[in-house]
């Protein structure tokens, strides 16, 4: 609930500490809602601006009790529709020849949040090098550095390897980290890029 998140006090100065908090996305959704002339326009926006343009017929985003999109979670779609969303990121915001996201949006989204240790950008999980040419290496050294992923609760993933034009969607449920995402991505990438 965005109102609950808005009441939480700041623990650190902006840009000094990273800690994932889904409530941040909920606050952004609340602020976005305020930019629309009516709730009807706000509630129609994901469908008209994104889902219809991508052919995501199954996609639904739930709202909190006040009517604000949760944004951080409670988004539902079929695997094929999530793959369409992933292809939007694999193709730099273009889908079926049409620019959907503003130019530069995907690059900005995949820019490393400096204090996240290579794990997070702007609402995307990353496989980035945490310290440039420094001694620490990215989490999955054998997978592309430009790999980005969107993670659901208990093992749902939309993973994008833009250079390879590969999107992997997993909708299974794996409690307590019981799923080897790294292994799946490595096997899919290898199967798609091996010479025939």
Tab-separated table of C-alpha atoms in Angstrom:
chain	number	residue	atom	x	y	z
A	1	UNK	CA	0.000	0.000	0.000
A	2	UNK	CA	1.572	3.265	-1.167
A	3	UNK	CA	0.190	5.324	1.745
A	4	UNK	CA	1.862	3.028	4.277
A	5	UNK	CA	5.186	3.301	2.451
A	6	UNK	CA	4.918	7.096	2.309
A	7	UNK	CA	4.764	7.228	6.107
A	8	UNK	CA	8.067	5.401	6.565
A	9	UNK	CA	10.943	7.636	7.709
A	10	UNK	CA	14.140	7.847	5.652
A	11	UNK	CA	16.986	5.871	7.187
A	12	UNK	CA	19.796	7.169	4.954
A	13	UNK	CA	20.566	10.129	2.729
A	14	UNK	CA	19.589	9.500	-0.927
A	15	UNK	CA	22.298	7.790	-2.968
A	16	UNK	CA	24.355	6.594	0.012
A	17	UNK	CA	22.863	3.167	0.744
A	18	UNK	CA	21.086	0.554	-1.318
A	19	UNK	CA	18.416	-1.767	0.019
A	20	UNK	CA	15.708	-3.206	-2.179
A	21	UNK	CA	12.258	-2.027	-1.130
A	22	UNK	CA	9.199	-2.808	-3.218
A	23	UNK	CA	7.423	0.082	-1.514
A	24	UNK	CA	9.538	2.505	-3.543
A	25	UNK	CA	7.831	1.321	-6.724
A	26	UNK	CA	4.452	1.674	-5.043
A	27	UNK	CA	5.258	5.289	-4.175
A	28	UNK	CA	6.210	5.968	-7.789
A	29	UNK	CA	2.878	4.490	-8.912
A	30	UNK	CA	1.068	6.800	-6.496
A	31	UNK	CA	2.913	9.845	-7.829
A	32	UNK	CA	2.223	8.749	-11.398
A	33	UNK	CA	-1.478	8.473	-10.574
A	34	UNK	CA	-1.490	12.142	-9.578
A	35	UNK	CA	-0.417	13.139	-13.111
A	36	UNK	CA	-3.626	11.827	-14.703
A	37	UNK	CA	-6.779	13.879	-15.058
A	38	UNK	CA	-8.922	10.993	-13.802
A	39	UNK	CA	-8.612	7.576	-12.237
A	40	UNK	CA	-10.193	6.069	-15.351
A	41	UNK	CA	-7.314	7.419	-17.467
A	42	UNK	CA	-4.770	6.145	-14.927
A	43	UNK	CA	-6.286	2.668	-14.770
A	44	UNK	CA	-6.433	2.448	-18.592
A	45	UNK	CA	-2.846	3.642	-19.076
A	46	UNK	CA	-0.942	0.314	-18.768
A	47	UNK	CA	-3.344	-1.359	-21.187
A	48	UNK	CA	-3.399	1.403	-23.810
A	49	UNK	CA	0.211	2.604	-23.579
A	50	UNK	CA	1.904	-0.770	-23.179
A	51	UNK	CA	-0.060	-4.021	-23.113
A	52	UNK	CA	-2.131	-3.476	-26.276
A	53	UNK	CA	0.899	-2.224	-28.199
A	54	UNK	CA	2.849	-5.360	-27.232
A	55	UNK	CA	-0.075	-7.737	-27.852
A	56	UNK	CA	-0.131	-8.684	-24.142
A	57	UNK	CA	-3.794	-9.671	-24.007
A	58	UNK	CA	-3.553	-11.556	-20.698
A	59	UNK	CA	-1.738	-8.867	-18.680
A	60	UNK	CA	-3.284	-7.498	-15.498
A	61	UNK	CA	-1.808	-5.242	-12.812
A	62	UNK	CA	-3.662	-5.150	-9.520
A	63	UNK	CA	-4.182	-2.050	-7.402
A	64	UNK	CA	-3.866	-1.476	-3.678
A	65	UNK	CA	-7.071	-0.761	-1.686
A	66	UNK	CA	-6.912	2.932	-2.662
A	67	UNK	CA	-6.820	2.145	-6.390
A	68	UNK	CA	-3.098	2.788	-6.958
A	69	UNK	CA	-1.272	0.187	-9.046
A	70	UNK	CA	0.943	-1.879	-6.783
A	71	UNK	CA	3.659	-1.807	-9.447
A	72	UNK	CA	6.214	-3.781	-7.450
A	73	UNK	CA	4.179	-6.955	-7.659
A	74	UNK	CA	0.717	-8.327	-8.436
A	75	UNK	CA	1.328	-8.209	-12.173
A	76	UNK	CA	-0.015	-11.262	-13.972
A	77	UNK	CA	0.371	-12.518	-17.548
A	78	UNK	CA	1.011	-15.682	-19.511
A	79	UNK	CA	4.597	-16.731	-20.235
A	80	UNK	CA	4.207	-15.643	-23.874
A	81	UNK	CA	3.036	-12.195	-22.806
A	82	UNK	CA	5.908	-11.817	-20.327
A	83	UNK	CA	8.225	-12.799	-23.190
A	84	UNK	CA	6.787	-9.937	-25.244
A	85	UNK	CA	7.610	-7.575	-22.399
A	86	UNK	CA	11.129	-8.999	-22.238
A	87	UNK	CA	11.602	-8.531	-25.994
A	88	UNK	CA	10.743	-4.864	-25.547
A	89	UNK	CA	13.862	-4.603	-23.372
A	90	UNK	CA	15.950	-6.857	-25.632
A	91	UNK	CA	15.165	-4.532	-28.549
A	92	UNK	CA	15.934	-1.249	-26.756
A	93	UNK	CA	12.303	-0.218	-26.257
A	94	UNK	CA	11.150	-1.137	-29.781
A	95	UNK	CA	8.596	-3.878	-30.472
A	96	UNK	CA	7.484	-5.047	-33.936
A	97	UNK	CA	9.195	-2.006	-35.434
A	98	UNK	CA	7.400	0.513	-33.197
A	99	UNK	CA	9.201	2.535	-30.529
A	100	UNK	CA	7.227	1.968	-27.317
A	101	UNK	CA	9.689	3.263	-24.699
A	102	UNK	CA	11.500	6.583	-25.141
A	103	UNK	CA	14.952	6.331	-26.686
A	104	UNK	CA	17.525	5.827	-23.916
A	105	UNK	CA	14.984	4.401	-21.435
A	106	UNK	CA	16.327	0.839	-21.494
A	107	UNK	CA	19.943	2.009	-21.167
A	108	UNK	CA	19.016	4.228	-18.218
A	109	UNK	CA	17.040	1.388	-16.606
A	110	UNK	CA	20.069	-0.902	-16.840
A	111	UNK	CA	22.466	1.682	-15.393
A	112	UNK	CA	23.997	0.377	-12.188
A	113	UNK	CA	22.808	1.810	-8.888
A	114	UNK	CA	26.270	2.509	-7.421
A	115	UNK	CA	25.592	1.179	-3.938
A	116	UNK	CA	23.825	-2.045	-5.088
A	117	UNK	CA	27.020	-4.084	-5.549
A	118	UNK	CA	26.213	-4.699	-9.222
A	119	UNK	CA	22.762	-6.118	-8.539
A	120	UNK	CA	20.249	-3.389	-9.337
A	121	UNK	CA	19.488	-0.596	-11.781
A	122	UNK	CA	16.256	1.340	-12.098
A	123	UNK	CA	13.683	-1.312	-11.217
A	124	UNK	CA	15.697	-4.029	-12.986
A	125	UNK	CA	18.002	-6.652	-11.522
A	126	UNK	CA	21.400	-6.684	-13.210
A	127	UNK	CA	24.431	-8.871	-13.794
A	128	UNK	CA	26.730	-5.844	-13.734
A	129	UNK	CA	30.341	-5.483	-12.684
A	130	UNK	CA	30.105	-3.916	-9.199
A	131	UNK	CA	33.360	-1.918	-9.349
A	132	UNK	CA	34.326	-1.413	-12.994
A	133	UNK	CA	37.898	-2.622	-13.432
A	134	UNK	CA	38.229	-3.329	-9.698
A	135	UNK	CA	38.815	-6.680	-8.001
A	136	UNK	CA	35.170	-7.689	-7.554
A	137	UNK	CA	33.359	-9.485	-10.364
A	138	UNK	CA	29.737	-9.657	-11.381
A	139	UNK	CA	27.576	-12.401	-9.893
A	140	UNK	CA	27.291	-14.563	-13.030
A	141	UNK	CA	30.685	-14.170	-14.724
A	142	UNK	CA	29.828	-16.689	-17.446
A	143	UNK	CA	26.684	-14.818	-18.526
A	144	UNK	CA	26.487	-11.481	-20.375
A	145	UNK	CA	27.237	-8.348	-18.370
A	146	UNK	CA	24.220	-6.657	-19.975
A	147	UNK	CA	21.799	-9.368	-18.766
A	148	UNK	CA	18.826	-7.839	-16.936
A	149	UNK	CA	16.006	-9.587	-15.135
A	150	UNK	CA	12.680	-8.915	-13.478
A	151	UNK	CA	12.037	-11.188	-10.515
A	152	UNK	CA	8.693	-12.243	-9.144
A	153	UNK	CA	7.832	-13.674	-5.772
A	154	UNK	CA	9.133	-17.212	-5.174
A	155	UNK	CA	10.784	-17.915	-8.494
A	156	UNK	CA	9.085	-16.122	-11.370
A	157	UNK	CA	11.527	-14.456	-13.776
A	158	UNK	CA	11.716	-12.526	-17.022
A	159	UNK	CA	15.393	-12.553	-18.038
A	160	UNK	CA	16.764	-10.635	-21.019
A	161	UNK	CA	20.099	-11.087	-22.799
A	162	UNK	CA	20.001	-8.195	-25.303
A	163	UNK	CA	23.204	-9.009	-27.198
A	164	UNK	CA	21.984	-12.559	-27.870
A	165	UNK	CA	18.329	-11.473	-28.339
A	166	UNK	CA	17.284	-14.125	-25.812
A	167	UNK	CA	14.373	-13.817	-23.386
A	168	UNK	CA	13.765	-16.516	-20.778
A	169	UNK	CA	10.498	-16.593	-18.810
A	170	UNK	CA	9.924	-18.857	-15.825
A	171	UNK	CA	6.577	-18.877	-14.000
A	172	UNK	CA	7.147	-21.780	-11.600
A	173	UNK	CA	7.122	-21.460	-7.823
A	174	UNK	CA	10.305	-22.183	-5.878
A	175	UNK	CA	10.176	-21.350	-2.191
A	176	UNK	CA	13.353	-20.348	-0.341
A	177	UNK	CA	15.592	-20.070	-3.390
A	178	UNK	CA	15.088	-23.668	-4.473
A	179	UNK	CA	15.622	-22.941	-8.172
A	180	UNK	CA	18.899	-22.647	-10.119
A	181	UNK	CA	18.201	-19.591	-12.302
A	182	UNK	CA	21.871	-19.215	-13.195
A	183	UNK	CA	22.028	-22.791	-14.474
A	184	UNK	CA	18.853	-22.404	-16.541
A	185	UNK	CA	20.086	-19.181	-18.144
A	186	UNK	CA	23.476	-20.674	-18.932
A	187	UNK	CA	21.909	-23.755	-20.565
A	188	UNK	CA	19.427	-21.711	-22.619
A	189	UNK	CA	22.131	-19.273	-23.759
A	190	UNK	CA	24.453	-22.133	-24.719
A	191	UNK	CA	21.682	-23.946	-26.631
A	192	UNK	CA	20.787	-20.778	-28.541
A	193	UNK	CA	24.322	-19.673	-29.385
A	194	UNK	CA	26.140	-22.945	-30.125
A	195	UNK	CA	27.050	-23.399	-33.801
A	196	UNK	CA	24.925	-26.025	-35.512
